[in-house]
Amino acid sequence: MSLLGLFFLFMYIGLSTIGGGLVAVSLMQQELVARSIISSEQFIAMIAVSESTPGPIGINMATYIGYELYGIWGSLVLIAGIVLPSLIVIILIARFTQSFQDATPVKNTMYGLRAGAAGMIAVAAWNVLAVAVFTLPAFYASRRWTDLVDWKSAAVFCLFLLVQIRFQRLHPIFLIIAGAVIGLVLF
């Protein structure tokens, strides 16, 4: 398939995947393997590399597939293909809401979206906390409240929380590096 054909295929993938990068990856697999552009084994290897690379998996996959097939230009073209539909939709929504931003229904919708986003962030934080600090299997086995919390993890979490509150202008990368060092030492 030509690079232009792949560009339009990735535009189709970017436009038709609602639900995040994993949905896009599933559609990529359907389209690329069915058309024999890449093999199933290659695709699985690409998923493994893309999962371990920082960033959204859909964009990582587009980058990797583009590079494997057409080099640097392939990466750039497929990234543009998968991102362009979302960018166009966001620009259209922004223009639409800009002209109606003072309307009560739009304000109420934005207010509701903020509440939903805050809830999603809270759930994500709770999920991380539940895995990192709480030791439910040990608690279920012993039924002792002292086994409910991994106290070293809780202490490190509280320390990082206090540092972040105290030094609000501290760049998060310093906390990430400190967390990695403390994790290597303590755990």
PDB file of N, CA and C in Angstrom, residues 40-98:
ATOM      1  N   SER A  40       0.837 -10.801  11.537  1.00  0.00           N
ATOM      2  CA  SER A  40       0.282 -10.802  12.885  1.00  0.00           C
ATOM      3  C   SER A  40       1.401 -10.797  13.928  1.00  0.00           C
ATOM      4  N   GLU A  41       2.473 -11.536  13.661  1.00  0.00           N
ATOM      5  CA  GLU A  41       3.606 -11.583  14.589  1.00  0.00           C
ATOM      6  C   GLU A  41       4.282 -10.222  14.693  1.00  0.00           C
ATOM      7  N   GLN A  42       4.471  -9.559  13.552  1.00  0.00           N
ATOM      8  CA  GLN A  42       5.049  -8.216  13.563  1.00  0.00           C
ATOM      9  C   GLN A  42       4.174  -7.267  14.370  1.00  0.00           C
ATOM     10  N   PHE A  43       2.870  -7.376  14.176  1.00  0.00           N
ATOM     11  CA  PHE A  43       1.953  -6.476  14.856  1.00  0.00           C
ATOM     12  C   PHE A  43       2.028  -6.667  16.365  1.00  0.00           C
ATOM     13  N   ILE A  44       2.089  -7.906  16.822  1.00  0.00           N
ATOM     14  CA  ILE A  44       2.170  -8.174  18.259  1.00  0.00           C
ATOM     15  C   ILE A  44       3.471  -7.619  18.825  1.00  0.00           C
ATOM     16  N   ALA A  45       4.568  -7.768  18.094  1.00  0.00           N
ATOM     17  CA  ALA A  45       5.844  -7.195  18.538  1.00  0.00           C
ATOM     18  C   ALA A  45       5.759  -5.674  18.604  1.00  0.00           C
ATOM     19  N   MET A  46       5.071  -5.071  17.639  1.00  0.00           N
ATOM     20  CA  MET A  46       4.904  -3.616  17.636  1.00  0.00           C
ATOM     21  C   MET A  46       4.078  -3.152  18.831  1.00  0.00           C
ATOM     22  N   ILE A  47       3.070  -3.933  19.201  1.00  0.00           N
ATOM     23  CA  ILE A  47       2.273  -3.587  20.385  1.00  0.00           C
ATOM     24  C   ILE A  47       3.154  -3.604  21.625  1.00  0.00           C
ATOM     25  N   ALA A  48       4.003  -4.624  21.762  1.00  0.00           N
ATOM     26  CA  ALA A  48       4.877  -4.728  22.933  1.00  0.00           C
ATOM     27  C   ALA A  48       5.796  -3.518  23.040  1.00  0.00           C
ATOM     28  N   VAL A  49       6.386  -3.113  21.931  1.00  0.00           N
ATOM     29  CA  VAL A  49       7.278  -1.951  21.947  1.00  0.00           C
ATOM     30  C   VAL A  49       6.488  -0.674  22.215  1.00  0.00           C
ATOM     31  N   SER A  50       5.333  -0.529  21.575  1.00  0.00           N
ATOM     32  CA  SER A  50       4.532   0.688  21.731  1.00  0.00           C
ATOM     33  C   SER A  50       3.975   0.829  23.138  1.00  0.00           C
ATOM     34  N   GLU A  51       3.661  -0.289  23.788  1.00  0.00           N
ATOM     35  CA  GLU A  51       3.165  -0.248  25.168  1.00  0.00           C
ATOM     36  C   GLU A  51       4.254   0.223  26.120  1.00  0.00           C
ATOM     37  N   SER A  52       5.496  -0.130  25.823  1.00  0.00           N
ATOM     38  CA  SER A  52       6.585   0.224  26.733  1.00  0.00           C
ATOM     39  C   SER A  52       7.179   1.598  26.437  1.00  0.00           C
ATOM     40  N   THR A  53       6.710   2.249  25.407  1.00  0.00           N
ATOM     41  CA  THR A  53       7.198   3.573  25.045  1.00  0.00           C
ATOM     42  C   THR A  53       6.274   4.626  25.640  1.00  0.00           C
ATOM     43  N   PRO A  54       6.823   5.711  26.194  1.00  0.00           N
ATOM     44  CA  PRO A  54       5.951   6.754  26.756  1.00  0.00           C
ATOM     45  C   PRO A  54       5.060   7.379  25.683  1.00  0.00           C
ATOM     46  N   GLY A  55       3.852   7.699  26.059  1.00  0.00           N
ATOM     47  CA  GLY A  55       2.929   8.364  25.151  1.00  0.00           C
ATOM     48  C   GLY A  55       1.723   7.507  24.839  1.00  0.00           C
ATOM     49  N   PRO A  56       0.776   8.088  24.120  1.00  0.00           N
ATOM     50  CA  PRO A  56      -0.441   7.348  23.766  1.00  0.00           C
ATOM     51  C   PRO A  56      -0.124   6.189  22.826  1.00  0.00           C
ATOM     52  N   ILE A  57      -0.712   5.046  23.100  1.00  0.00           N
ATOM     53  CA  ILE A  57      -0.376   3.837  22.335  1.00  0.00           C
ATOM     54  C   ILE A  57      -0.784   3.950  20.872  1.00  0.00           C
ATOM     55  N   GLY A  58      -1.887   4.616  20.573  1.00  0.00           N
ATOM     56  CA  GLY A  58      -2.303   4.756  19.178  1.00  0.00           C
ATOM     57  C   GLY A  58      -1.278   5.523  18.362  1.00  0.00           C
ATOM     58  N   ILE A  59      -0.764   6.598  18.935  1.00  0.00           N
ATOM     59  CA  ILE A  59       0.249   7.401  18.243  1.00  0.00           C
ATOM     60  C   ILE A  59       1.570   6.638  18.181  1.00  0.00           C
ATOM     61  N   ASN A  60       1.909   5.941  19.267  1.00  0.00           N
ATOM     62  CA  ASN A  60       3.134   5.128  19.246  1.00  0.00           C
ATOM     63  C   ASN A  60       3.072   4.061  18.160  1.00  0.00           C
ATOM     64  N   MET A  61       1.924   3.421  18.027  1.00  0.00           N
ATOM     65  CA  MET A  61       1.767   2.390  16.993  1.00  0.00           C
ATOM     66  C   MET A  61       1.871   3.003  15.597  1.00  0.00           C
ATOM     67  N   ALA A  62       1.222   4.139  15.392  1.00  0.00           N
ATOM     68  CA  ALA A  62       1.300   4.803  14.084  1.00  0.00           C
ATOM     69  C   ALA A  62       2.746   5.163  13.759  1.00  0.00           C
ATOM     70  N   THR A  63       3.470   5.651  14.763  1.00  0.00           N
ATOM     71  CA  THR A  63       4.872   6.006  14.567  1.00  0.00           C
ATOM     72  C   THR A  63       5.694   4.786  14.175  1.00  0.00           C
ATOM     73  N   TYR A  64       5.515   3.715  14.917  1.00  0.00           N
ATOM     74  CA  TYR A  64       6.292   2.499  14.688  1.00  0.00           C
ATOM     75  C   TYR A  64       5.960   1.877  13.331  1.00  0.00           C
ATOM     76  N   ILE A  65       4.689   1.752  13.033  1.00  0.00           N
ATOM     77  CA  ILE A  65       4.277   1.160  11.753  1.00  0.00           C
ATOM     78  C   ILE A  65       4.787   2.006  10.593  1.00  0.00           C
ATOM     79  N   GLY A  66       4.623   3.319  10.697  1.00  0.00           N
ATOM     80  CA  GLY A  66       5.107   4.207   9.645  1.00  0.00           C
ATOM     81  C   GLY A  66       6.601   4.090   9.438  1.00  0.00           C
ATOM     82  N   TYR A  67       7.354   4.000  10.549  1.00  0.00           N
ATOM     83  CA  TYR A  67       8.803   3.893  10.447  1.00  0.00           C
ATOM     84  C   TYR A  67       9.221   2.562   9.823  1.00  0.00           C
ATOM     85  N   GLU A  68       8.571   1.492  10.228  1.00  0.00           N
ATOM     86  CA  GLU A  68       8.906   0.172   9.681  1.00  0.00           C
ATOM     87  C   GLU A  68       8.634   0.100   8.183  1.00  0.00           C
ATOM     88  N   LEU A  69       7.566   0.753   7.733  1.00  0.00           N
ATOM     89  CA  LEU A  69       7.185   0.648   6.323  1.00  0.00           C
ATOM     90  C   LEU A  69       7.844   1.698   5.433  1.00  0.00           C
ATOM     91  N   TYR A  70       7.980   2.939   5.933  1.00  0.00           N
ATOM     92  CA  TYR A  70       8.465   4.031   5.082  1.00  0.00           C
ATOM     93  C   TYR A  70       9.494   4.939   5.754  1.00  0.00           C
ATOM     94  N   GLY A  71      10.077   4.522   6.854  1.00  0.00           N
ATOM     95  CA  GLY A  71      11.095   5.335   7.507  1.00  0.00           C
ATOM     96  C   GLY A  71      10.501   6.533   8.237  1.00  0.00           C
ATOM     97  N   ILE A  72      11.325   7.557   8.388  1.00  0.00           N
ATOM     98  CA  ILE A  72      10.914   8.756   9.134  1.00  0.00           C
ATOM     99  C   ILE A  72       9.675   9.397   8.520  1.00  0.00           C
ATOM    100  N   TRP A  73       9.651   9.523   7.201  1.00  0.00           N
ATOM    101  CA  TRP A  73       8.488  10.148   6.550  1.00  0.00           C
ATOM    102  C   TRP A  73       7.219   9.340   6.810  1.00  0.00           C
ATOM    103  N   GLY A  74       7.348   8.029   6.831  1.00  0.00           N
ATOM    104  CA  GLY A  74       6.203   7.187   7.136  1.00  0.00           C
ATOM    105  C   GLY A  74       5.670   7.452   8.531  1.00  0.00           C
ATOM    106  N   SER A  75       6.585   7.602   9.495  1.00  0.00           N
ATOM    107  CA  SER A  75       6.169   7.920  10.863  1.00  0.00           C
ATOM    108  C   SER A  75       5.404   9.229  10.916  1.00  0.00           C
ATOM    109  N   LEU A  76       5.963  10.251  10.298  1.00  0.00           N
ATOM    110  CA  LEU A  76       5.328  11.574  10.338  1.00  0.00           C
ATOM    111  C   LEU A  76       3.964  11.571   9.650  1.00  0.00           C
ATOM    112  N   VAL A  77       3.877  10.900   8.519  1.00  0.00           N
ATOM    113  CA  VAL A  77       2.614  10.872   7.768  1.00  0.00           C
ATOM    114  C   VAL A  77       1.541  10.104   8.534  1.00  0.00           C
ATOM    115  N   LEU A  78       1.897   8.955   9.128  1.00  0.00           N
ATOM    116  CA  LEU A  78       0.891   8.175   9.848  1.00  0.00           C
ATOM    117  C   LEU A  78       0.473   8.846  11.155  1.00  0.00           C
ATOM    118  N   ILE A  79       1.400   9.545  11.812  1.00  0.00           N
ATOM    119  CA  ILE A  79       1.013  10.330  12.994  1.00  0.00           C
ATOM    120  C   ILE A  79       0.002  11.391  12.581  1.00  0.00           C
ATOM    121  N   ALA A  80       0.299  12.092  11.493  1.00  0.00           N
ATOM    122  CA  ALA A  80      -0.644  13.113  11.007  1.00  0.00           C
ATOM    123  C   ALA A  80      -1.984  12.481  10.659  1.00  0.00           C
ATOM    124  N   GLY A  81      -1.953  11.317  10.048  1.00  0.00           N
ATOM    125  CA  GLY A  81      -3.192  10.651   9.662  1.00  0.00           C
ATOM    126  C   GLY A  81      -4.065  10.282  10.841  1.00  0.00           C
ATOM    127  N   ILE A  82      -3.459   9.794  11.914  1.00  0.00           N
ATOM    128  CA  ILE A  82      -4.274   9.360  13.049  1.00  0.00           C
ATOM    129  C   ILE A  82      -4.716  10.535  13.926  1.00  0.00           C
ATOM    130  N   VAL A  83      -3.937  11.623  13.931  1.00  0.00           N
ATOM    131  CA  VAL A  83      -4.249  12.767  14.792  1.00  0.00           C
ATOM    132  C   VAL A  83      -5.162  13.779  14.103  1.00  0.00           C
ATOM    133  N   LEU A  84      -5.037  13.918  12.810  1.00  0.00           N
ATOM    134  CA  LEU A  84      -5.764  14.958  12.076  1.00  0.00           C
ATOM    135  C   LEU A  84      -7.280  14.935  12.279  1.00  0.00           C
ATOM    136  N   PRO A  85      -7.954  13.790  12.222  1.00  0.00           N
ATOM    137  CA  PRO A  85      -9.410  13.817  12.432  1.00  0.00           C
ATOM    138  C   PRO A  85      -9.806  14.371  13.804  1.00  0.00           C
ATOM    139  N   SER A  86      -9.096  13.959  14.851  1.00  0.00           N
ATOM    140  CA  SER A  86      -9.397  14.466  16.192  1.00  0.00           C
ATOM    141  C   SER A  86      -9.135  15.959  16.277  1.00  0.00           C
ATOM    142  N   LEU A  87      -8.051  16.403  15.673  1.00  0.00           N
ATOM    143  CA  LEU A  87      -7.720  17.823  15.683  1.00  0.00           C
ATOM    144  C   LEU A  87      -8.801  18.644  14.993  1.00  0.00           C
ATOM    145  N   ILE A  88      -9.268  18.173  13.857  1.00  0.00           N
ATOM    146  CA  ILE A  88     -10.328  18.885  13.128  1.00  0.00           C
ATOM    147  C   ILE A  88     -11.605  18.938  13.959  1.00  0.00           C
ATOM    148  N   VAL A  89     -11.975  17.819  14.571  1.00  0.00           N
ATOM    149  CA  VAL A  89     -13.191  17.788  15.398  1.00  0.00           C
ATOM    150  C   VAL A  89     -13.056  18.739  16.581  1.00  0.00           C
ATOM    151  N   ILE A  90     -11.902  18.755  17.231  1.00  0.00           N
ATOM    152  CA  ILE A  90     -11.692  19.641  18.377  1.00  0.00           C
ATOM    153  C   ILE A  90     -11.771  21.099  17.952  1.00  0.00           C
ATOM    154  N   ILE A  91     -11.174  21.441  16.820  1.00  0.00           N
ATOM    155  CA  ILE A  91     -11.236  22.827  16.334  1.00  0.00           C
ATOM    156  C   ILE A  91     -12.678  23.221  16.036  1.00  0.00           C
ATOM    157  N   LEU A  92     -13.435  22.327  15.402  1.00  0.00           N
ATOM    158  CA  LEU A  92     -14.845  22.630  15.110  1.00  0.00           C
ATOM    159  C   LEU A  92     -15.656  22.803  16.389  1.00  0.00           C
ATOM    160  N   ILE A  93     -15.435  21.939  17.361  1.00  0.00           N
ATOM    161  CA  ILE A  93     -16.150  22.066  18.633  1.00  0.00           C
ATOM    162  C   ILE A  93     -15.766  23.365  19.330  1.00  0.00           C
ATOM    163  N   ALA A  94     -14.477  23.712  19.301  1.00  0.00           N
ATOM    164  CA  ALA A  94     -14.030  24.953  19.937  1.00  0.00           C
ATOM    165  C   ALA A  94     -14.674  26.170  19.275  1.00  0.00           C
ATOM    166  N   ARG A  95     -14.740  26.167  17.962  1.00  0.00           N
ATOM    167  CA  ARG A  95     -15.385  27.294  17.265  1.00  0.00           C
ATOM    168  C   ARG A  95     -16.870  27.362  17.588  1.00  0.00           C
ATOM    169  N   PHE A  96     -17.513  26.203  17.646  1.00  0.00           N
ATOM    170  CA  PHE A  96     -18.938  26.159  17.952  1.00  0.00           C
ATOM    171  C   PHE A  96     -19.201  26.660  19.365  1.00  0.00           C
ATOM    172  N   THR A  97     -18.430  26.161  20.321  1.00  0.00           N
ATOM    173  CA  THR A  97     -18.671  26.563  21.710  1.00  0.00           C
ATOM    174  C   THR A  97     -18.243  28.000  21.964  1.00  0.00           C
ATOM    175  N   GLN A  98     -17.290  28.497  21.186  1.00  0.00           N
ATOM    176  CA  GLN A  98     -16.849  29.873  21.362  1.00  0.00           C
ATOM    177  C   GLN A  98     -17.976  30.856  21.054  1.00  0.00           C
TER     178      GLN A  98
END
